[in-house]
Tab-separated table of C-alpha atoms and ligand atoms in Angstrom:
chain	number	residue	atom	x	y	z
A	1	MET	CA	-81.784	84.699	-1.084
A	2	ALA	CA	-81.537	81.132	-2.277
A	3	LEU	CA	-79.750	78.087	-0.970
A	4	ILE	CA	-77.652	76.749	-3.807
A	5	VAL	CA	-75.595	73.585	-4.025
A	6	GLN	CA	-72.877	73.733	-6.660
A	7	LYS	CA	-70.828	70.777	-7.803
A	8	TYR	CA	-67.518	71.105	-9.631
A	9	GLY	CA	-66.079	68.109	-11.459
A	10	GLY	CA	-62.475	67.025	-11.850
A	11	THR	CA	-61.561	69.237	-14.810
A	12	SER	CA	-63.079	72.280	-13.101
A	13	VAL	CA	-60.716	71.795	-10.140
A	14	GLY	CA	-57.881	70.281	-12.189
A	15	THR	CA	-55.215	72.864	-11.317
A	16	ALA	CA	-54.562	75.437	-8.594
A	17	GLU	CA	-55.514	78.129	-11.079
A	18	ARG	CA	-58.844	76.485	-11.806
A	19	ILE	CA	-59.578	76.048	-8.127
A	20	LYS	CA	-59.063	79.784	-7.737
A	21	ASN	CA	-61.490	80.352	-10.593
A	22	VAL	CA	-64.067	78.155	-8.910
A	23	ALA	CA	-63.595	80.216	-5.755
A	24	LYS	CA	-64.227	83.399	-7.740
A	25	ARG	CA	-67.438	81.983	-9.171
A	26	VAL	CA	-68.614	80.895	-5.743
A	27	ALA	CA	-67.764	84.334	-4.379
A	28	LYS	CA	-69.915	85.935	-7.058
A	29	TRP	CA	-72.939	83.884	-6.076
A	30	LYS	CA	-72.270	84.623	-2.436
A	31	ALA	CA	-72.031	88.334	-3.162
A	32	ALA	CA	-75.422	88.103	-4.868
A	33	GLY	CA	-76.807	87.157	-1.468
A	34	HIS	CA	-77.114	83.381	-1.733
A	35	GLN	CA	-76.113	80.628	0.651
A	36	LEU	CA	-73.612	78.279	-0.948
A	37	VAL	CA	-72.674	74.652	-0.456
A	38	VAL	CA	-69.992	73.453	-2.842
A	39	VAL	CA	-69.355	69.784	-3.572
A	40	VAL	CA	-66.138	68.923	-5.396
A	41	SER	CA	-64.529	65.982	-7.159
A	42	ALA	CA	-60.865	65.107	-7.044
A	43	MET	CA	-58.534	66.908	-9.461
A	44	SER	CA	-58.920	65.354	-12.921
A	45	GLY	CA	-56.925	62.171	-13.305
A	46	GLU	CA	-56.354	61.859	-9.587
A	47	THR	CA	-58.871	59.097	-8.872
A	48	ASN	CA	-57.460	57.088	-11.789
A	49	ARG	CA	-53.981	57.598	-10.415
A	50	LEU	CA	-55.001	56.434	-6.954
A	51	LEU	CA	-56.783	53.343	-8.255
A	52	ALA	CA	-53.788	52.427	-10.408
A	53	LEU	CA	-51.481	52.906	-7.464
A	54	ALA	CA	-53.592	50.543	-5.371
A	55	LYS	CA	-53.403	47.950	-8.139
A	56	GLU	CA	-49.650	48.197	-8.188
A	57	ILE	CA	-49.644	47.097	-4.578
A	58	GLN	CA	-52.415	44.524	-4.685
A	59	ALA	CA	-53.646	43.033	-7.974
A	60	ASP	CA	-57.172	42.764	-6.661
A	61	PRO	CA	-57.246	45.500	-4.044
A	62	ASP	CA	-59.098	44.969	-0.796
A	63	PRO	CA	-62.314	46.996	-1.245
A	64	ARG	CA	-62.232	48.657	2.166
A	65	GLU	CA	-58.646	49.797	1.745
A	66	LEU	CA	-59.288	50.791	-1.858
A	67	ASP	CA	-61.929	53.233	-0.657
A	68	VAL	CA	-59.533	54.588	1.959
A	69	VAL	CA	-57.138	55.370	-0.878
A	70	ALA	CA	-59.612	56.478	-3.566
A	71	SER	CA	-61.393	58.919	-1.283
A	72	THR	CA	-58.266	60.975	-0.637
A	73	GLY	CA	-58.469	62.870	-3.936
A	74	GLU	CA	-61.539	64.758	-2.769
A	75	GLN	CA	-60.015	65.519	0.620
A	76	VAL	CA	-57.319	67.484	-1.175
A	77	THR	CA	-59.697	69.560	-3.293
A	78	ILE	CA	-62.057	70.509	-0.441
A	79	GLY	CA	-59.156	71.869	1.586
A	80	LEU	CA	-57.685	73.749	-1.345
A	81	LEU	CA	-61.004	75.267	-2.327
A	82	ALA	CA	-61.735	76.354	1.243
A	83	MET	CA	-58.345	78.093	1.281
A	84	ALA	CA	-58.999	79.764	-2.061
A	85	LEU	CA	-62.322	81.066	-0.735
A	86	MET	CA	-60.677	82.403	2.421
A	87	ASP	CA	-58.133	84.110	0.252
A	88	LEU	CA	-60.982	86.013	-1.366
A	89	GLY	CA	-62.127	87.145	2.054
A	90	LEU	CA	-64.951	84.660	2.486
A	91	LYS	CA	-65.648	82.453	5.436
A	92	ALA	CA	-65.287	78.847	4.311
A	93	ARG	CA	-65.122	75.424	5.881
A	94	SER	CA	-64.492	72.008	4.361
A	95	TYR	CA	-66.054	68.692	5.336
A	96	THR	CA	-65.169	65.141	4.374
A	97	GLY	CA	-68.030	62.718	3.856
A	98	ALA	CA	-67.440	61.303	7.321
A	99	GLN	CA	-67.532	64.749	8.911
A	100	VAL	CA	-70.855	65.819	7.389
A	101	LYS	CA	-71.844	62.990	7.764
A	102	VAL	CA	-72.851	61.220	4.601
A	103	LEU	CA	-74.050	57.870	5.910
A	104	THR	CA	-73.923	55.054	3.353
A	105	ASP	CA	-74.375	51.313	3.273
A	106	ALA	CA	-71.229	49.198	3.539
A	107	ALA	CA	-70.885	48.313	-0.155
A	108	PHE	CA	-67.312	49.507	-0.665
A	109	THR	CA	-66.564	51.106	-4.067
A	110	LYS	CA	-70.270	51.370	-4.906
A	111	ALA	CA	-71.943	52.466	-1.689
A	112	ARG	CA	-75.399	53.994	-1.607
A	113	ILE	CA	-76.259	57.016	0.476
A	114	VAL	CA	-78.661	56.288	3.324
A	115	SER	CA	-78.881	59.723	4.931
A	116	ILE	CA	-77.099	63.007	5.342
A	117	ASP	CA	-76.890	64.938	8.585
A	118	GLU	CA	-77.334	68.452	7.344
A	119	SER	CA	-77.302	70.181	10.745
A	120	PRO	CA	-73.605	71.215	10.779
A	121	ILE	CA	-73.969	72.578	7.269
A	122	ARG	CA	-77.007	74.602	8.248
A	123	LYS	CA	-75.199	76.082	11.208
A	124	ASP	CA	-72.328	77.219	9.005
A	125	LEU	CA	-74.635	78.623	6.361
A	126	ALA	CA	-76.503	80.606	8.969
A	127	ALA	CA	-73.161	82.111	10.031
A	128	GLY	CA	-72.477	83.176	6.440
A	129	THR	CA	-69.894	80.487	5.816
A	130	VAL	CA	-69.478	78.755	2.462
A	131	VAL	CA	-69.542	75.016	3.067
A	132	VAL	CA	-67.306	72.800	0.944
A	133	VAL	CA	-68.153	69.087	0.932
A	134	ALA	CA	-66.130	66.213	-0.500
A	135	GLY	CA	-67.975	64.382	-3.232
A	136	PHE	CA	-67.768	60.665	-3.943
A	137	GLN	CA	-67.291	59.624	-0.315
A	138	GLY	CA	-69.264	58.658	2.732
A	139	VAL	CA	-69.006	56.590	5.847
A	140	ASP	CA	-70.836	53.429	6.852
A	141	GLU	CA	-72.463	52.671	10.205
A	142	ASP	CA	-69.211	51.325	11.586
A	143	GLY	CA	-67.238	54.378	10.581
A	144	ASN	CA	-65.548	52.851	7.532
A	145	ILE	CA	-64.851	55.182	4.641
A	146	THR	CA	-66.887	54.307	1.540
A	147	THR	CA	-67.038	55.625	-2.018
A	148	LEU	CA	-70.054	55.884	-4.287
A	149	GLY	CA	-68.731	54.547	-7.588
A	150	ARG	CA	-67.046	56.424	-10.428
A	151	GLY	CA	-68.582	59.781	-11.147
A	152	GLY	CA	-70.184	59.652	-7.704
A	153	SER	CA	-69.682	63.313	-6.849
A	154	ASP	CA	-72.755	64.151	-8.899
A	155	THR	CA	-74.744	61.925	-6.597
A	156	SER	CA	-73.139	63.487	-3.517
A	157	ALA	CA	-74.176	66.924	-4.717
A	158	VAL	CA	-77.744	65.904	-5.443
A	159	ALA	CA	-78.007	64.134	-2.099
A	160	VAL	CA	-76.743	67.192	-0.232
A	161	ALA	CA	-79.166	69.358	-2.203
A	162	ALA	CA	-82.023	67.005	-1.322
A	163	ALA	CA	-81.103	66.914	2.362
A	164	LEU	CA	-80.938	70.704	2.539
A	165	LYS	CA	-84.026	71.144	0.368
A	166	SER	CA	-81.913	73.547	-1.637
A	167	ASP	CA	-83.438	75.760	-4.270
A	168	GLU	CA	-81.164	74.490	-7.015
A	169	CYS	CA	-78.359	72.007	-7.541
A	170	GLN	CA	-75.941	73.257	-10.165
A	171	ILE	CA	-73.578	70.764	-11.740
A	172	TYR	CA	-70.611	72.626	-13.220
A	173	THR	CA	-68.699	70.631	-15.777
A	174	ASP	CA	-66.610	71.019	-18.924
A	175	VAL	CA	-69.611	71.283	-21.228
A	176	ASP	CA	-72.189	74.045	-21.000
A	177	GLY	CA	-75.203	71.787	-20.741
A	178	VAL	CA	-76.931	68.746	-22.148
A	179	TYR	CA	-76.792	68.569	-25.933
A	180	THR	CA	-79.083	67.024	-28.528
A	181	THR	CA	-76.160	64.709	-29.193
A	182	ASP	CA	-72.385	64.707	-28.811
A	183	PRO	CA	-71.119	67.835	-30.621
A	184	ARG	CA	-67.921	65.977	-31.495
A	185	VAL	CA	-70.003	63.770	-33.766
A	186	VAL	CA	-72.542	66.326	-34.920
A	187	PRO	CA	-71.191	69.881	-34.915
A	188	GLU	CA	-74.751	71.191	-35.321
A	189	ALA	CA	-75.805	69.673	-32.014
A	190	ARG	CA	-77.617	72.183	-29.838
A	191	ARG	CA	-77.679	72.727	-26.136
A	192	LEU	CA	-81.097	71.910	-24.699
A	193	LYS	CA	-82.596	74.574	-22.464
A	194	THR	CA	-84.559	71.907	-20.673
A	195	VAL	CA	-84.733	68.153	-20.653
A	196	THR	CA	-87.041	66.022	-18.546
A	197	PHE	CA	-85.821	63.668	-15.866
A	198	GLU	CA	-87.079	60.676	-17.769
A	199	GLU	CA	-85.221	61.728	-20.885
A	200	MET	CA	-82.078	62.436	-18.905
A	201	LEU	CA	-82.291	59.015	-17.282
A	202	GLU	CA	-82.619	57.323	-20.650
A	203	MET	CA	-79.771	59.347	-22.085
A	204	ALA	CA	-77.532	58.610	-19.116
A	205	SER	CA	-78.232	54.892	-19.355
A	206	LEU	CA	-77.772	54.911	-23.125
A	207	GLY	CA	-74.320	56.384	-23.058
A	208	SER	CA	-74.526	60.137	-22.451
A	209	LYS	CA	-71.780	60.889	-19.942
A	210	VAL	CA	-72.955	64.297	-18.753
A	211	LEU	CA	-74.439	63.143	-15.458
A	212	GLN	CA	-74.001	60.021	-13.381
A	213	ILE	CA	-77.207	58.027	-13.749
A	214	ARG	CA	-77.653	57.612	-10.007
A	215	ALA	CA	-77.537	61.352	-9.548
A	216	VAL	CA	-80.406	61.734	-11.984
A	217	GLU	CA	-82.409	59.017	-10.252
A	218	PHE	CA	-81.802	60.675	-6.926
A	219	ALA	CA	-82.822	64.081	-8.205
A	220	GLY	CA	-85.987	62.616	-9.707
A	221	LYS	CA	-86.902	60.851	-6.513
A	222	TYR	CA	-86.381	63.851	-4.250
A	223	LYS	CA	-87.534	66.439	-6.774
A	224	VAL	CA	-84.247	68.320	-6.734
A	225	ARG	CA	-84.062	71.124	-9.241
A	226	LEU	CA	-80.967	70.212	-11.230
A	227	ARG	CA	-79.022	72.271	-13.738
A	228	VAL	CA	-75.937	71.440	-15.796
A	229	LEU	CA	-73.590	74.350	-16.535
A	230	SER	CA	-70.089	75.045	-17.765
A	231	SER	CA	-67.443	76.030	-15.279
A	232	PHE	CA	-65.431	77.636	-18.057
A	233	GLU	CA	-67.978	80.208	-19.168
A	234	ASP	CA	-69.117	83.209	-17.250
A	235	GLU	CA	-72.649	83.456	-18.469
A	236	GLY	CA	-75.099	80.875	-19.652
A	237	GLU	CA	-78.082	79.166	-18.174
A	238	GLY	CA	-77.004	75.623	-19.036
A	239	THR	CA	-79.632	72.914	-19.165
A	240	LEU	CA	-82.375	72.614	-16.579
A	241	ILE	CA	-83.588	69.102	-15.853
A	242	THR	CA	-87.328	69.439	-15.411
A	243	PHE	CA	-90.225	67.408	-14.171
A	244	GLU	CA	-92.560	66.634	-16.978
A	245	GLU	CA	-95.406	68.641	-15.516
A	246	ASP	CA	-93.588	71.915	-16.101
A	247	GLU	CA	-92.077	70.810	-19.350
A	248	LYS	CA	-93.893	72.861	-21.900
A	249	MET	CA	-91.006	75.106	-22.834
A	250	GLU	CA	-89.441	72.985	-25.482
A	251	GLN	CA	-91.790	71.227	-27.830
A	252	ALA	CA	-89.537	68.976	-29.867
A	253	VAL	CA	-90.775	65.407	-30.148
A	254	ILE	CA	-87.260	64.067	-29.877
A	255	SER	CA	-84.871	65.615	-27.384
A	256	GLY	CA	-81.678	63.799	-28.086
A	257	ILE	CA	-79.731	61.034	-29.714
A	258	ALA	CA	-77.469	58.833	-27.643
A	259	PHE	CA	-75.056	56.231	-28.904
A	260	ASN	CA	-72.501	53.832	-27.600
A	261	ARG	CA	-70.019	51.284	-28.766
A	262	ASP	CA	-70.031	49.415	-25.497
A	263	GLU	CA	-72.036	46.447	-26.633
A	264	ALA	CA	-71.506	43.234	-28.541
A	265	LYS	CA	-74.077	41.009	-30.193
A	266	ILE	CA	-74.311	37.260	-29.841
A	267	THR	CA	-76.580	34.985	-31.872
A	268	VAL	CA	-77.380	31.439	-30.885
A	269	MET	CA	-78.457	29.721	-34.077
A	270	GLY	CA	-80.678	26.804	-34.855
A	271	VAL	CA	-82.185	26.127	-31.478
A	272	PRO	CA	-85.490	24.276	-31.052
A	273	ASP	CA	-88.462	26.659	-30.865
A	274	ARG	CA	-89.951	25.402	-27.616
A	275	PRO	CA	-90.502	26.511	-24.010
A	276	GLY	CA	-87.368	26.844	-21.939
A	277	ILE	CA	-84.964	27.816	-24.681
A	278	ALA	CA	-84.575	31.486	-23.733
A	279	TYR	CA	-84.031	30.370	-20.165
A	280	GLY	CA	-81.607	27.671	-21.286
A	281	ILE	CA	-79.500	30.308	-23.028
A	282	LEU	CA	-79.859	33.358	-20.830
A	283	GLY	CA	-80.009	31.539	-17.489
A	284	PRO	CA	-76.309	30.573	-17.543
A	285	ILE	CA	-75.445	34.061	-18.798
A	286	GLY	CA	-77.243	35.588	-15.823
A	287	GLU	CA	-75.611	33.139	-13.449
A	288	ALA	CA	-72.232	34.265	-14.760
A	289	ASN	CA	-73.246	37.775	-13.701
A	290	ILE	CA	-73.332	39.064	-17.257
A	291	ASP	CA	-75.944	41.732	-17.920
A	292	VAL	CA	-77.993	41.364	-21.073
A	293	ASP	CA	-79.392	44.426	-22.783
A	294	MET	CA	-81.373	43.803	-25.970
A	295	ILE	CA	-82.856	40.428	-26.865
A	296	ILE	CA	-84.633	39.239	-29.998
A	297	GLN	CA	-85.926	35.865	-30.983
A	298	ASN	CA	-87.099	35.202	-34.494
A	299	ALA	CA	-90.274	33.356	-35.356
A	300	GLY	CA	-89.485	29.690	-35.738
A	301	VAL	CA	-89.220	27.918	-39.079
A	302	ASP	CA	-89.698	24.146	-39.009
A	303	GLY	CA	-89.575	24.252	-35.240
A	304	MET	CA	-86.159	25.941	-35.199
A	305	THR	CA	-85.209	29.507	-34.362
A	306	ASP	CA	-82.313	31.887	-33.621
A	307	LEU	CA	-81.940	34.020	-30.518
A	308	SER	CA	-79.786	37.141	-30.442
A	309	PHE	CA	-78.857	39.357	-27.540
A	310	THR	CA	-76.347	42.019	-26.614
A	311	VAL	CA	-73.953	42.222	-23.686
A	312	HIS	CA	-71.353	44.764	-22.624
A	313	ARG	CA	-68.318	44.507	-24.860
A	314	ASN	CA	-66.068	43.848	-21.882
A	315	GLU	CA	-68.097	40.723	-21.158
A	316	TYR	CA	-68.318	39.489	-24.720
A	317	LEU	CA	-65.578	36.870	-24.477
A	318	LYS	CA	-66.843	35.663	-21.137
A	319	ALA	CA	-70.367	35.313	-22.571
A	320	MET	CA	-69.106	33.414	-25.629
A	321	ASP	CA	-67.211	31.117	-23.324
A	322	VAL	CA	-70.279	30.404	-21.186
A	323	LEU	CA	-72.331	29.645	-24.302
A	324	ASN	CA	-69.749	27.380	-25.884
A	325	LYS	CA	-69.034	25.466	-22.707
A	326	GLN	CA	-72.385	25.287	-20.955
A	327	VAL	CA	-75.118	26.002	-23.462
A	328	LYS	CA	-74.331	24.955	-27.016
A	329	ALA	CA	-74.409	21.179	-26.651
A	330	HIS	CA	-77.058	21.276	-23.966
A	331	ILE	CA	-79.679	22.972	-26.139
A	332	LYS	CA	-78.351	21.538	-29.405
A	333	ALA	CA	-77.646	24.896	-31.056
A	334	THR	CA	-76.137	24.603	-34.529
A	335	ASP	CA	-73.849	27.584	-34.143
A	336	ILE	CA	-72.973	30.535	-31.932
A	337	ARG	CA	-71.930	33.717	-33.654
A	338	GLY	CA	-70.641	36.891	-32.125
A	339	ASP	CA	-70.073	40.384	-33.384
A	340	ASN	CA	-68.318	42.974	-31.266
A	341	LYS	CA	-68.229	45.602	-33.997
A	342	ILE	CA	-71.718	46.901	-33.424
A	343	CYS	CA	-73.103	50.015	-31.839
A	344	LYS	CA	-76.387	51.110	-30.392
A	345	VAL	CA	-78.000	54.341	-31.504
A	346	SER	CA	-81.035	55.605	-29.615
A	347	ILE	CA	-83.428	58.459	-30.071
A	348	VAL	CA	-85.029	59.750	-26.897
A	349	GLY	CA	-87.995	62.012	-26.318
A	350	VAL	CA	-91.106	62.188	-24.162
A	351	GLY	CA	-92.886	63.576	-27.219
A	352	MET	CA	-92.932	60.051	-28.613
A	353	ARG	CA	-95.819	59.274	-26.317
A	354	THR	CA	-98.106	61.597	-28.172
A	355	HIS	CA	-96.700	61.450	-31.691
A	356	ALA	CA	-97.120	58.573	-34.097
A	357	GLY	CA	-94.690	57.691	-36.851
A	358	ILE	CA	-91.450	58.242	-34.973
A	359	ALA	CA	-90.348	54.643	-35.400
A	360	SER	CA	-91.083	54.557	-39.107
A	361	LYS	CA	-89.269	57.853	-39.611
A	362	THR	CA	-86.270	56.411	-37.805
A	363	PHE	CA	-86.233	53.295	-39.952
A	364	ARG	CA	-86.772	55.255	-43.185
A	365	THR	CA	-83.906	57.595	-42.343
A	366	LEU	CA	-81.531	54.695	-41.781
A	367	ALA	CA	-82.771	52.908	-44.917
A	368	GLU	CA	-82.092	56.006	-47.011
A	369	GLU	CA	-78.510	55.936	-45.791
A	370	GLY	CA	-78.245	52.239	-46.646
A	371	ILE	CA	-77.743	51.285	-43.016
A	372	ASN	CA	-78.910	47.821	-42.034
A	373	ILE	CA	-80.722	47.547	-38.706
A	374	GLN	CA	-79.754	44.408	-36.825
A	375	MET	CA	-81.879	44.773	-33.712
A	376	ILE	CA	-84.530	47.131	-32.435
A	377	SER	CA	-85.814	47.844	-28.967
A	378	THR	CA	-88.246	50.457	-27.778
A	379	SER	CA	-89.660	51.933	-24.630
A	380	GLU	CA	-92.302	54.574	-24.201
A	381	ILE	CA	-89.797	57.367	-24.787
A	382	LYS	CA	-86.950	55.675	-26.664
A	383	ILE	CA	-86.150	53.755	-29.841
A	384	SER	CA	-82.805	51.976	-29.986
A	385	VAL	CA	-81.273	50.221	-32.962
A	386	VAL	CA	-78.193	48.073	-33.215
A	387	ILE	CA	-76.185	48.714	-36.374
A	388	ASP	CA	-72.701	48.081	-37.685
A	389	GLU	CA	-70.280	50.242	-35.743
A	390	LYS	CA	-68.802	51.737	-38.902
A	391	TYR	CA	-72.100	53.500	-39.632
A	392	MET	CA	-72.506	55.001	-36.199
A	393	GLU	CA	-71.610	58.588	-37.006
A	394	LEU	CA	-73.539	58.522	-40.271
A	395	ALA	CA	-76.641	57.235	-38.472
A	396	VAL	CA	-76.419	59.793	-35.689
A	397	ARG	CA	-76.002	62.663	-38.148
A	398	ALA	CA	-78.826	61.499	-40.393
A	399	LEU	CA	-81.239	61.062	-37.490
A	400	HIS	CA	-80.209	64.369	-35.962
A	401	ARG	CA	-81.110	66.071	-39.217
A	402	ALA	CA	-84.267	64.044	-39.871
A	403	PHE	CA	-85.750	64.992	-36.521
A	404	GLY	CA	-84.826	68.637	-36.930
A	405	LEU	CA	-82.579	68.675	-33.894
A	406	ASP	CA	-80.187	71.089	-35.553
A	407	GLN	CA	-82.992	73.655	-35.870
A	408	PRO	CA	-83.471	76.026	-32.967
A	409	ASN	CA	-87.090	75.814	-31.851
B	1	LIG	N1	-63.377	61.471	-8.309
B	1	LIG	C1	-64.371	60.469	-8.557
B	1	LIG	C2	-64.162	59.843	-9.940
B	1	LIG	O1	-63.250	60.222	-10.647
B	1	LIG	C3	-65.742	60.977	-8.394
B	1	LIG	C4	-66.177	62.037	-9.385
B	1	LIG	O2	-65.362	62.655	-10.058
B	1	LIG	O3	-67.385	62.271	-9.489
B	1	LIG	O4	-64.891	58.974	-10.310
B	2	LIG	MG1	-67.865	63.555	-13.207
C-alpha cells in the first residue's frame, strides 16, 4: 500500500463529465489498495473568469479581496469531486486550504506555503477516506484567505505530498508527460521517461509550461517523488522527475529544448567603456522593478562600447522609457535601440557537464540554417541563444534533430 497524492489541473476537471472521470481514476487507485489524497484546480477558465470579474468591479483589485474571489474556483471542484467519489461508493471528504490547514505568509496573490497541518488528512486516510484538497489556496496567520500565484495548485500538491511524506506525487494534466520539446512545434518530440529536477527547473524557467516552477523547487527541496501524467489516457507511466543520483536510465546528453517569445532586446549604444556604466544603465532598470535576463557587453573600441540586455516583453516599453528619460543623457549614450521580435531558444541537459562540444554543435547547427545568433548565455546545464523570432521554429527543429532527440534511446 502506498500513500499517493494526485493533482488534477483545470482541464482535467473542466466539466461534470470529466470530474466523474477523475473520480473513476481515483477509485481505481483506491481499489488497488492505496491511500489517496487528491488536490484539484478550478475548472478550466474559471480562475480567469473570476479575476476578470474582480477587475470589472475594481480596476486595481484589492489583493485581499481578490484572493477571496479567486480562491472560490477550487472550492467548487473539491466539493464536486468529493460527491463524484461518494457516488462511486467511496468515502470522501473535501478540505479548503483554510480547513487543512495550509498556512502561508500574507503575500496575497503570490503567497508562499509555510506549513501544512497534515493530522486531519492522516485521520481520514486511516479511516479509508479519500481526501480532496483545494489547490492554489491557503490561509495566513490571521485567518485571511491567500492564493499561491497562477498555476499554484501544482505547488499545493507537492507541499501536501511533502507534508505527508507520500510515496509519489502524481500531476495529472492534459499532456502525458514532459517532452523533449513542444510537440506542436516538433511533431517528432518524444516523451521523456525521466528528467532530473535541475533540468525540469531550467525548462520551467525557460518557458516550458508543464509544471509551475515553484512546485519543482519545492519537490527538489523536500525530495518529493514527482510524476507528470495525462488525465485523458488510461495507461502510461508519464515522466518521472528524478534526483540526479538515480538518473542513469536515460543517457542523452541533451534532455530538452525550451523556447519562448516573452523577451525583448535592448541595446544601449556608444557608451564610454569605464567602471560604473553597467550600473548606470541597469541600476535604474532594477529600480523600476524590471527584471533583466541576459546581458552582454562588447569589448570597447576607442574607449566606447555597446551594452545589450533582455527584459520581459511586457516590460519592454517601460524599460525603453526609463532608458530614454533617465539614462541616455546621463551616460552620454549615442543611441538606444530595441527589438521586441526576438525569441530565446535553450537546450537543456545535465549531460553537458560531462560532454564537450555541445556549444559548438549548437552554433554550427544554427549557422547551417543561416540563423544569426544575437546573444548567448550559458549555465552548467543550459545554453540559450537569442535569435530573430521568425526563425524560432526552424531553430528548435534543427537543434532537436542535431541532438538526436527524435531518436528513441
Ligand atoms: N486555478 C489556479 C489558476 O488557474 C491554480 C491552478 O490551476 O493551478 O492559476
Ligand atoms: Mg496548471
